[in-house]
PDB file of C-alpha atoms in Angstrom:
ATOM      1  CA  UNK A   1      14.176  45.709  14.448  1.00 43.00           C
ATOM      2  CA  UNK A   2      12.746  42.553  15.630  1.00 47.00           C
ATOM      3  CA  UNK A   3      12.731  39.470  13.305  1.00 47.00           C
ATOM      4  CA  UNK A   4       9.375  38.293  12.448  1.00 44.00           C
ATOM      5  CA  UNK A   5       9.121  34.604  12.653  1.00 46.00           C
ATOM      6  CA  UNK A   6       7.867  32.825   9.656  1.00 49.00           C
ATOM      7  CA  UNK A   7       5.252  30.307   9.974  1.00 47.00           C
ATOM      8  CA  UNK A   8       5.258  27.315   7.632  1.00 50.00           C
ATOM      9  CA  UNK A   9       2.456  27.382   5.214  1.00 51.00           C
ATOM     10  CA  UNK A  10       0.083  24.665   4.612  1.00 53.00           C
ATOM     11  CA  UNK A  11       1.782  23.689   1.116  1.00 63.00           C
ATOM     12  CA  UNK A  12       3.585  20.572   0.777  1.00 62.00           C
ATOM     13  CA  UNK A  13       7.519  21.114   0.671  1.00 76.00           C
ATOM     14  CA  UNK A  14       8.648  21.381  -2.773  1.00 83.00           C
ATOM     15  CA  UNK A  15      12.429  20.239  -2.657  1.00 86.00           C
ATOM     16  CA  UNK A  16      11.815  16.916  -1.002  1.00 85.00           C
ATOM     17  CA  UNK A  17       8.993  16.109  -3.464  1.00 84.00           C
ATOM     18  CA  UNK A  18      11.192  16.951  -6.391  1.00 89.00           C
ATOM     19  CA  UNK A  19      14.085  14.841  -4.924  1.00 90.00           C
ATOM     20  CA  UNK A  20      11.937  11.933  -4.189  1.00 86.00           C
ATOM     21  CA  UNK A  21      10.492  12.124  -7.452  1.00 87.00           C
ATOM     22  CA  UNK A  22      13.652  12.327  -9.350  1.00 89.00           C
ATOM     23  CA  UNK A  23      15.130   9.313  -7.220  1.00 91.00           C
ATOM     24  CA  UNK A  24      12.138   7.451  -8.329  1.00 87.00           C
ATOM     25  CA  UNK A  25      12.212   7.908 -11.947  1.00 85.00           C
ATOM     26  CA  UNK A  26      15.820   7.007 -11.793  1.00 87.00           C
ATOM     27  CA  UNK A  27      15.320   3.811  -9.965  1.00 88.00           C
ATOM     28  CA  UNK A  28      12.160   2.940 -12.099  1.00 87.00           C
ATOM     29  CA  UNK A  29      14.175   3.415 -15.222  1.00 85.00           C
ATOM     30  CA  UNK A  30      17.111   1.187 -13.938  1.00 87.00           C
ATOM     31  CA  UNK A  31      14.788  -1.281 -12.829  1.00 87.00           C
ATOM     32  CA  UNK A  32      13.040  -1.560 -16.365  1.00 88.00           C
ATOM     33  CA  UNK A  33      16.387  -1.661 -18.083  1.00 86.00           C
ATOM     34  CA  UNK A  34      18.137  -4.385 -15.827  1.00 85.00           C
ATOM     35  CA  UNK A  35      17.236  -8.182 -16.358  1.00 83.00           C
ATOM     36  CA  UNK A  36      18.004 -11.449 -17.936  1.00 86.00           C
ATOM     37  CA  UNK A  37      17.079  -9.634 -21.258  1.00 82.00           C
ATOM     38  CA  UNK A  38      19.657  -6.984 -21.953  1.00 80.00           C
ATOM     39  CA  UNK A  39      17.934  -3.734 -22.873  1.00 85.00           C
ATOM     40  CA  UNK A  40      20.090  -0.626 -23.736  1.00 84.00           C
ATOM     41  CA  UNK A  41      19.497   1.921 -20.938  1.00 83.00           C
ATOM     42  CA  UNK A  42      19.370   4.864 -23.562  1.00 83.00           C
ATOM     43  CA  UNK A  43      16.953   3.129 -25.846  1.00 82.00           C
ATOM     44  CA  UNK A  44      14.873   2.423 -22.700  1.00 84.00           C
ATOM     45  CA  UNK A  45      14.842   5.892 -21.926  1.00 83.00           C
ATOM     46  CA  UNK A  46      13.871   7.096 -25.254  1.00 83.00           C
ATOM     47  CA  UNK A  47      10.920   4.582 -25.356  1.00 83.00           C
ATOM     48  CA  UNK A  48       9.572   5.685 -22.048  1.00 82.00           C
ATOM     49  CA  UNK A  49       9.869   9.220 -23.100  1.00 83.00           C
ATOM     50  CA  UNK A  50       8.238   8.391 -26.647  1.00 81.00           C
ATOM     51  CA  UNK A  51       5.007   7.104 -24.597  1.00 79.00           C
ATOM     52  CA  UNK A  52       4.483  10.636 -23.199  1.00 80.00           C
ATOM     53  CA  UNK A  53       1.718  12.431 -24.866  1.00 78.00           C
ATOM     54  CA  UNK A  54       3.113  14.986 -27.280  1.00 76.00           C
ATOM     55  CA  UNK A  55       6.710  13.300 -27.245  1.00 76.00           C
ATOM     56  CA  UNK A  56       7.470  11.939 -30.782  1.00 77.00           C
ATOM     57  CA  UNK A  57      10.817  10.232 -29.813  1.00 77.00           C
ATOM     58  CA  UNK A  58      11.553   6.651 -31.191  1.00 79.00           C
ATOM     59  CA  UNK A  59      14.128   4.073 -29.834  1.00 79.00           C
ATOM     60  CA  UNK A  60      16.018   1.282 -31.578  1.00 80.00           C
ATOM     61  CA  UNK A  61      14.508  -1.328 -29.399  1.00 83.00           C
ATOM     62  CA  UNK A  62      13.308  -4.559 -31.231  1.00 83.00           C
ATOM     63  CA  UNK A  63       9.784  -5.727 -31.269  1.00 86.00           C
ATOM     64  CA  UNK A  64      10.893  -8.531 -28.787  1.00 88.00           C
ATOM     65  CA  UNK A  65      12.817  -6.175 -26.480  1.00 86.00           C
ATOM     66  CA  UNK A  66       9.652  -3.571 -26.704  1.00 85.00           C
ATOM     67  CA  UNK A  67       7.405  -6.617 -25.481  1.00 87.00           C
ATOM     68  CA  UNK A  68       9.675  -7.556 -22.477  1.00 88.00           C
ATOM     69  CA  UNK A  69       9.702  -3.878 -21.578  1.00 88.00           C
ATOM     70  CA  UNK A  70       6.031  -3.115 -21.716  1.00 89.00           C
ATOM     71  CA  UNK A  71       4.591  -6.456 -21.052  1.00 89.00           C
ATOM     72  CA  UNK A  72       6.604  -7.728 -18.256  1.00 89.00           C
ATOM     73  CA  UNK A  73       9.019  -4.984 -16.575  1.00 90.00           C
ATOM     74  CA  UNK A  74       6.954  -1.703 -16.787  1.00 91.00           C
ATOM     75  CA  UNK A  75       3.924  -3.367 -15.144  1.00 92.00           C
ATOM     76  CA  UNK A  76       6.035  -4.822 -12.328  1.00 91.00           C
ATOM     77  CA  UNK A  77       7.957  -1.730 -11.565  1.00 92.00           C
ATOM     78  CA  UNK A  78       4.681   0.297 -11.609  1.00 92.00           C
ATOM     79  CA  UNK A  79       2.760  -2.231  -9.364  1.00 92.00           C
ATOM     80  CA  UNK A  80       6.004  -2.280  -7.019  1.00 91.00           C
ATOM     81  CA  UNK A  81       5.763   1.547  -6.940  1.00 91.00           C
ATOM     82  CA  UNK A  82       2.247   1.700  -5.977  1.00 92.00           C
ATOM     83  CA  UNK A  83       2.423  -1.073  -3.432  1.00 92.00           C
ATOM     84  CA  UNK A  84       5.359   0.715  -1.764  1.00 90.00           C
ATOM     85  CA  UNK A  85       3.585   4.073  -1.717  1.00 91.00           C
ATOM     86  CA  UNK A  86       0.485   2.410  -0.257  1.00 92.00           C
ATOM     87  CA  UNK A  87       2.224   0.572   2.358  1.00 91.00           C
ATOM     88  CA  UNK A  88       4.540   3.550   3.467  1.00 91.00           C
ATOM     89  CA  UNK A  89       1.561   5.832   3.410  1.00 91.00           C
ATOM     90  CA  UNK A  90      -0.488   3.659   5.434  1.00 90.00           C
ATOM     91  CA  UNK A  91       2.193   2.926   8.053  1.00 89.00           C
ATOM     92  CA  UNK A  92       2.878   6.802   8.224  1.00 90.00           C
ATOM     93  CA  UNK A  93      -0.835   7.202   8.927  1.00 91.00           C
ATOM     94  CA  UNK A  94      -1.034   4.680  11.583  1.00 88.00           C
ATOM     95  CA  UNK A  95       1.929   5.884  13.303  1.00 88.00           C
ATOM     96  CA  UNK A  96       0.431   9.511  13.255  1.00 87.00           C
ATOM     97  CA  UNK A  97      -2.943   8.185  14.354  1.00 86.00           C
ATOM     98  CA  UNK A  98      -2.029   5.857  17.325  1.00 83.00           C
ATOM     99  CA  UNK A  99       1.349   8.170  18.391  1.00 82.00           C
ATOM    100  CA  UNK A 100       3.194   4.920  18.019  1.00 80.00           C
ATOM    101  CA  UNK A 101       6.337   5.168  15.741  1.00 82.00           C
ATOM    102  CA  UNK A 102       6.597   1.271  15.672  1.00 79.00           C
ATOM    103  CA  UNK A 103       3.054   0.980  14.131  1.00 80.00           C
ATOM    104  CA  UNK A 104       3.165  -0.664  10.591  1.00 83.00           C
ATOM    105  CA  UNK A 105       0.629  -1.020   7.794  1.00 82.00           C
ATOM    106  CA  UNK A 106      -0.230  -4.509   9.151  1.00 83.00           C
ATOM    107  CA  UNK A 107      -0.985  -3.136  12.696  1.00 82.00           C
ATOM    108  CA  UNK A 108      -4.973  -3.756  12.839  1.00 84.00           C
ATOM    109  CA  UNK A 109      -4.920  -7.156  11.343  1.00 88.00           C
ATOM    110  CA  UNK A 110      -4.795  -6.567   7.472  1.00 87.00           C
ATOM    111  CA  UNK A 111      -2.167  -9.069   6.899  1.00 86.00           C
ATOM    112  CA  UNK A 112      -3.763 -11.677   9.020  1.00 89.00           C
ATOM    113  CA  UNK A 113      -7.262 -11.260   7.190  1.00 90.00           C
ATOM    114  CA  UNK A 114      -5.887 -11.176   3.896  1.00 88.00           C
ATOM    115  CA  UNK A 115      -3.736 -14.233   4.448  1.00 87.00           C
ATOM    116  CA  UNK A 116      -6.946 -16.078   5.599  1.00 90.00           C
ATOM    117  CA  UNK A 117      -8.944 -15.057   2.637  1.00 90.00           C
ATOM    118  CA  UNK A 118      -6.260 -16.233   0.280  1.00 87.00           C
ATOM    119  CA  UNK A 119      -5.751 -19.525   2.239  1.00 89.00           C
ATOM    120  CA  UNK A 120      -9.494 -20.280   2.068  1.00 90.00           C
ATOM    121  CA  UNK A 121      -9.457 -19.531  -1.734  1.00 89.00           C
ATOM    122  CA  UNK A 122      -6.329 -21.716  -2.290  1.00 86.00           C
ATOM    123  CA  UNK A 123      -7.538 -24.683   0.098  1.00 87.00           C
ATOM    124  CA  UNK A 124     -10.680 -24.569  -1.749  1.00 85.00           C
ATOM    125  CA  UNK A 125      -9.051 -25.406  -5.146  1.00 81.00           C
ATOM    126  CA  UNK A 126     -10.044 -22.079  -6.820  1.00 80.00           C
ATOM    127  CA  UNK A 127      -7.171 -21.123  -9.260  1.00 71.00           C
ATOM    128  CA  UNK A 128      -8.654 -17.698 -10.710  1.00 77.00           C
ATOM    129  CA  UNK A 129      -6.138 -14.992  -9.795  1.00 77.00           C
ATOM    130  CA  UNK A 130      -9.082 -12.518  -9.512  1.00 80.00           C
ATOM    131  CA  UNK A 131     -10.779 -14.689  -6.872  1.00 86.00           C
ATOM    132  CA  UNK A 132      -7.396 -14.581  -4.769  1.00 83.00           C
ATOM    133  CA  UNK A 133      -7.084 -10.998  -4.971  1.00 84.00           C
ATOM    134  CA  UNK A 134     -10.762 -10.282  -4.260  1.00 88.00           C
ATOM    135  CA  UNK A 135     -10.610 -12.943  -1.200  1.00 89.00           C
ATOM    136  CA  UNK A 136      -7.562 -11.334   0.009  1.00 88.00           C
ATOM    137  CA  UNK A 137      -9.007  -7.806  -0.044  1.00 89.00           C
ATOM    138  CA  UNK A 138     -12.155  -8.811   1.656  1.00 90.00           C
ATOM    139  CA  UNK A 139     -10.230 -10.807   4.218  1.00 90.00           C
ATOM    140  CA  UNK A 140      -8.050  -7.716   5.186  1.00 88.00           C
ATOM    141  CA  UNK A 141     -11.145  -5.330   5.262  1.00 88.00           C
ATOM    142  CA  UNK A 142     -13.218  -7.666   7.428  1.00 91.00           C
ATOM    143  CA  UNK A 143     -10.311  -8.275   9.876  1.00 90.00           C
ATOM    144  CA  UNK A 144      -9.911  -4.465  10.284  1.00 87.00           C
ATOM    145  CA  UNK A 145     -13.738  -4.001  10.667  1.00 88.00           C
ATOM    146  CA  UNK A 146     -13.663  -6.486  13.603  1.00 91.00           C
ATOM    147  CA  UNK A 147     -10.872  -4.772  15.115  1.00 88.00           C
ATOM    148  CA  UNK A 148     -12.647  -1.480  15.113  1.00 83.00           C
ATOM    149  CA  UNK A 149     -15.725  -2.858  16.347  1.00 85.00           C
ATOM    150  CA  UNK A 150     -13.697  -4.525  19.255  1.00 85.00           C
ATOM    151  CA  UNK A 151     -11.752  -1.428  19.906  1.00 79.00           C
ATOM    152  CA  UNK A 152     -14.761   0.453  20.524  1.00 76.00           C
ATOM    153  CA  UNK A 153     -15.814  -1.887  23.634  1.00 76.00           C
ATOM    154  CA  UNK A 154     -14.629  -0.662  26.995  1.00 62.00           C
ATOM    155  CA  UNK A 155     -13.058   2.560  28.017  1.00 59.00           C
ATOM    156  CA  UNK A 156      -9.470   3.778  28.202  1.00 56.00           C
ATOM    157  CA  UNK A 157      -7.453   5.262  25.462  1.00 57.00           C
ATOM    158  CA  UNK A 158      -9.261   4.553  21.958  1.00 67.00           C
ATOM    159  CA  UNK A 159      -5.826   4.415  20.372  1.00 71.00           C
ATOM    160  CA  UNK A 160      -4.389   1.909  22.921  1.00 79.00           C
ATOM    161  CA  UNK A 161      -7.572  -0.230  22.906  1.00 82.00           C
ATOM    162  CA  UNK A 162      -7.696  -0.227  18.932  1.00 81.00           C
ATOM    163  CA  UNK A 163      -4.093  -1.556  18.956  1.00 83.00           C
ATOM    164  CA  UNK A 164      -4.764  -4.294  21.209  1.00 86.00           C
ATOM    165  CA  UNK A 165      -7.786  -5.159  19.496  1.00 87.00           C
ATOM    166  CA  UNK A 166      -5.715  -5.480  16.346  1.00 87.00           C
ATOM    167  CA  UNK A 167      -3.359  -7.740  17.816  1.00 89.00           C
ATOM    168  CA  UNK A 168      -5.849 -10.014  19.120  1.00 91.00           C
ATOM    169  CA  UNK A 169      -7.743 -10.169  15.787  1.00 92.00           C
ATOM    170  CA  UNK A 170      -4.466 -10.966  14.000  1.00 91.00           C
ATOM    171  CA  UNK A 171      -3.881 -13.759  16.198  1.00 92.00           C
ATOM    172  CA  UNK A 172      -7.089 -15.105  15.802  1.00 94.00           C
ATOM    173  CA  UNK A 173      -6.984 -15.030  11.964  1.00 93.00           C
ATOM    174  CA  UNK A 174      -3.677 -16.463  11.852  1.00 91.00           C
ATOM    175  CA  UNK A 175      -4.622 -19.385  14.101  1.00 93.00           C
ATOM    176  CA  UNK A 176      -7.700 -20.060  11.731  1.00 93.00           C
ATOM    177  CA  UNK A 177      -5.236 -19.774   8.880  1.00 89.00           C
ATOM    178  CA  UNK A 178      -2.899 -22.280  10.282  1.00 88.00           C
ATOM    179  CA  UNK A 179      -5.706 -24.686  10.801  1.00 91.00           C
ATOM    180  CA  UNK A 180      -7.015 -24.513   7.403  1.00 89.00           C
ATOM    181  CA  UNK A 181      -3.588 -25.142   6.238  1.00 86.00           C
ATOM    182  CA  UNK A 182      -3.288 -28.180   8.399  1.00 85.00           C
ATOM    183  CA  UNK A 183      -6.623 -29.555   6.847  1.00 86.00           C
ATOM    184  CA  UNK A 184      -5.345 -29.094   3.410  1.00 82.00           C
ATOM    185  CA  UNK A 185      -1.785 -29.833   3.498  1.00 79.00           C
ATOM    186  CA  UNK A 186      -1.448 -30.414  -0.315  1.00 82.00           C
ATOM    187  CA  UNK A 187      -1.984 -26.662  -0.728  1.00 80.00           C
ATOM    188  CA  UNK A 188       0.746 -25.519   1.875  1.00 81.00           C
ATOM    189  CA  UNK A 189       3.276 -24.705  -0.761  1.00 83.00           C
ATOM    190  CA  UNK A 190       0.865 -22.420  -2.651  1.00 82.00           C
ATOM    191  CA  UNK A 191      -0.229 -20.708   0.544  1.00 82.00           C
ATOM    192  CA  UNK A 192       3.265 -19.824   1.424  1.00 82.00           C
ATOM    193  CA  UNK A 193       4.230 -18.757  -1.867  1.00 80.00           C
ATOM    194  CA  UNK A 194       1.638 -16.187  -1.560  1.00 80.00           C
ATOM    195  CA  UNK A 195       2.185 -15.179   1.827  1.00 80.00           C
ATOM    196  CA  UNK A 196       5.954 -14.443   1.203  1.00 81.00           C
ATOM    197  CA  UNK A 197       4.813 -11.960  -1.703  1.00 79.00           C
ATOM    198  CA  UNK A 198       5.578 -11.770  -5.142  1.00 80.00           C
ATOM    199  CA  UNK A 199       5.731  -9.420  -8.092  1.00 84.00           C
ATOM    200  CA  UNK A 200       6.898 -11.800 -10.790  1.00 81.00           C
ATOM    201  CA  UNK A 201       3.509 -12.882 -12.126  1.00 80.00           C
ATOM    202  CA  UNK A 202       1.687  -9.560 -12.071  1.00 84.00           C
ATOM    203  CA  UNK A 203       0.707  -7.488 -15.100  1.00 86.00           C
ATOM    204  CA  UNK A 204      -1.396  -4.568 -16.051  1.00 90.00           C
ATOM    205  CA  UNK A 205      -4.363  -5.984 -14.631  1.00 89.00           C
ATOM    206  CA  UNK A 206      -3.153  -5.736 -11.236  1.00 88.00           C
ATOM    207  CA  UNK A 207      -1.776  -2.219 -11.694  1.00 91.00           C
ATOM    208  CA  UNK A 208      -5.276  -1.093 -12.796  1.00 91.00           C
ATOM    209  CA  UNK A 209      -6.904  -2.777  -9.887  1.00 89.00           C
ATOM    210  CA  UNK A 210      -4.673  -0.886  -7.401  1.00 90.00           C
ATOM    211  CA  UNK A 211      -4.284   2.579  -8.952  1.00 93.00           C
ATOM    212  CA  UNK A 212      -8.055   3.690  -7.913  1.00 91.00           C
ATOM    213  CA  UNK A 213      -7.183   2.611  -4.394  1.00 91.00           C
ATOM    214  CA  UNK A 214      -3.852   4.175  -4.398  1.00 92.00           C
ATOM    215  CA  UNK A 215      -5.499   7.715  -5.542  1.00 94.00           C
ATOM    216  CA  UNK A 216      -8.199   7.669  -2.884  1.00 93.00           C
ATOM    217  CA  UNK A 217      -5.947   6.744  -0.302  1.00 93.00           C
ATOM    218  CA  UNK A 218      -3.285   9.265  -1.332  1.00 93.00           C
ATOM    219  CA  UNK A 219      -5.696  11.991  -1.597  1.00 95.00           C
ATOM    220  CA  UNK A 220      -7.445  11.264   1.782  1.00 94.00           C
ATOM    221  CA  UNK A 221      -4.104  11.256   3.730  1.00 93.00           C
ATOM    222  CA  UNK A 222      -2.809  14.221   2.206  1.00 91.00           C
ATOM    223  CA  UNK A 223      -6.221  16.198   3.156  1.00 92.00           C
ATOM    224  CA  UNK A 224      -5.860  15.165   6.638  1.00 90.00           C
ATOM    225  CA  UNK A 225      -2.270  15.575   7.064  1.00 87.00           C
ATOM    226  CA  UNK A 226      -2.824  18.669   9.405  1.00 88.00           C
ATOM    227  CA  UNK A 227      -5.116  16.416  11.378  1.00 88.00           C
ATOM    228  CA  UNK A 228      -2.338  14.000  11.949  1.00 87.00           C
ATOM    229  CA  UNK A 229      -0.031  16.727  13.401  1.00 85.00           C
ATOM    230  CA  UNK A 230      -2.950  17.732  15.889  1.00 86.00           C
ATOM    231  CA  UNK A 231      -3.409  14.066  16.850  1.00 85.00           C
ATOM    232  CA  UNK A 232       0.272  13.987  17.723  1.00 81.00           C
ATOM    233  CA  UNK A 233      -0.354  16.097  20.804  1.00 81.00           C
ATOM    234  CA  UNK A 234      -2.902  13.698  22.189  1.00 79.00           C
ATOM    235  CA  UNK A 235      -6.652  12.915  22.084  1.00 76.00           C
ATOM    236  CA  UNK A 236      -7.614  15.285  24.889  1.00 80.00           C
ATOM    237  CA  UNK A 237      -5.752  18.032  23.450  1.00 83.00           C
ATOM    238  CA  UNK A 238      -6.910  17.686  19.874  1.00 80.00           C
ATOM    239  CA  UNK A 239     -10.543  17.605  21.243  1.00 83.00           C
ATOM    240  CA  UNK A 240      -9.965  20.749  23.129  1.00 83.00           C
ATOM    241  CA  UNK A 241      -8.993  22.386  19.802  1.00 79.00           C
ATOM    242  CA  UNK A 242     -12.463  21.350  18.283  1.00 83.00           C
ATOM    243  CA  UNK A 243     -11.236  18.413  16.550  1.00 83.00           C
ATOM    244  CA  UNK A 244     -13.477  15.158  16.341  1.00 83.00           C
ATOM    245  CA  UNK A 245     -10.885  12.825  17.187  1.00 83.00           C
ATOM    246  CA  UNK A 246     -12.828   9.513  16.580  1.00 83.00           C
ATOM    247  CA  UNK A 247     -14.152  10.554  13.200  1.00 88.00           C
ATOM    248  CA  UNK A 248     -10.907  11.837  12.009  1.00 88.00           C
ATOM    249  CA  UNK A 249      -9.043   8.588  13.208  1.00 87.00           C
ATOM    250  CA  UNK A 250     -11.852   6.525  11.674  1.00 85.00           C
ATOM    251  CA  UNK A 251     -11.448   8.406   8.474  1.00 90.00           C
ATOM    252  CA  UNK A 252      -7.501   8.000   8.443  1.00 90.00           C
ATOM    253  CA  UNK A 253      -7.601   4.454   9.440  1.00 87.00           C
ATOM    254  CA  UNK A 254     -10.300   3.490   6.881  1.00 87.00           C
ATOM    255  CA  UNK A 255      -8.215   5.037   4.073  1.00 90.00           C
ATOM    256  CA  UNK A 256      -4.951   3.529   5.137  1.00 89.00           C
ATOM    257  CA  UNK A 257      -6.732   0.164   5.528  1.00 86.00           C
ATOM    258  CA  UNK A 258      -8.343   0.260   1.951  1.00 88.00           C
ATOM    259  CA  UNK A 259      -4.892   1.001   0.457  1.00 89.00           C
ATOM    260  CA  UNK A 260      -3.100  -1.649   2.335  1.00 88.00           C
ATOM    261  CA  UNK A 261      -5.748  -4.356   1.681  1.00 87.00           C
ATOM    262  CA  UNK A 262      -5.412  -3.569  -1.787  1.00 88.00           C
ATOM    263  CA  UNK A 263      -1.692  -3.744  -2.088  1.00 88.00           C
ATOM    264  CA  UNK A 264      -1.678  -6.834  -0.314  1.00 87.00           C
ATOM    265  CA  UNK A 265      -4.152  -8.485  -2.298  1.00 85.00           C
ATOM    266  CA  UNK A 266      -2.136  -8.123  -5.414  1.00 87.00           C
ATOM    267  CA  UNK A 267       1.412  -8.624  -4.024  1.00 87.00           C
ATOM    268  CA  UNK A 268       1.003 -10.964  -1.022  1.00 83.00           C
ATOM    269  CA  UNK A 269       2.483  -9.958   2.454  1.00 81.00           C
ATOM    270  CA  UNK A 270       5.221  -7.939   0.997  1.00 75.00           C
ATOM    271  CA  UNK A 271       7.232  -5.992   3.848  1.00 60.00           C
TER     272      UNK A 271
END
């Protein structure tokens, strides 16, 4: 009797997802329990479970300990998870779109654009964190828009041209950022503090800012995961299979870019 080959279904693999989710929960619980202020691990776990709708569990945390947990540690850990998810998802999307295993989330100039936007705001003496976040986000998006426009000029492979355009745009934006820093040398420390990345000063506001972008980016990338598999065989082969490669790549790159820009705008150039 001839064995029938089983083809993989379109569903996401369950076991790796469960294992990843369990690891994330354990790591997040440990992260919010550890720190300068000692929080009992068991009470932290009960406190977290008690916030789940329908769960009436109480912990023995004091009011001060609960404030440290919910106002300082939980938003930092939540934002760290969102930023990590956005950057890793964007990196995987870029690698699949451009068939380059060395591609990273900052490939198309997002980091350079965000850095320039933040530098302009800091050098201008604006101390409003919301303005800094907005400027970094706009700078990252503008850099990628310029990259994509430049990448459409000329012939050759669209993926290769786009990567080269990203390198050129990133170099230009970095040069402009350095020039601005030289003009405002008194703000160099603040600029480098932002560029190095930080999560120590974030709160729930930053979490709510990033969450919509994480949802949209994640949904778009998951819906296009099969398209990424097809792009892996090359543009010509993908086109012969009926895929509009330019449109699909544009959607994937746009989603990954928005997620990366949102992550960078609240955390700095982490990664």
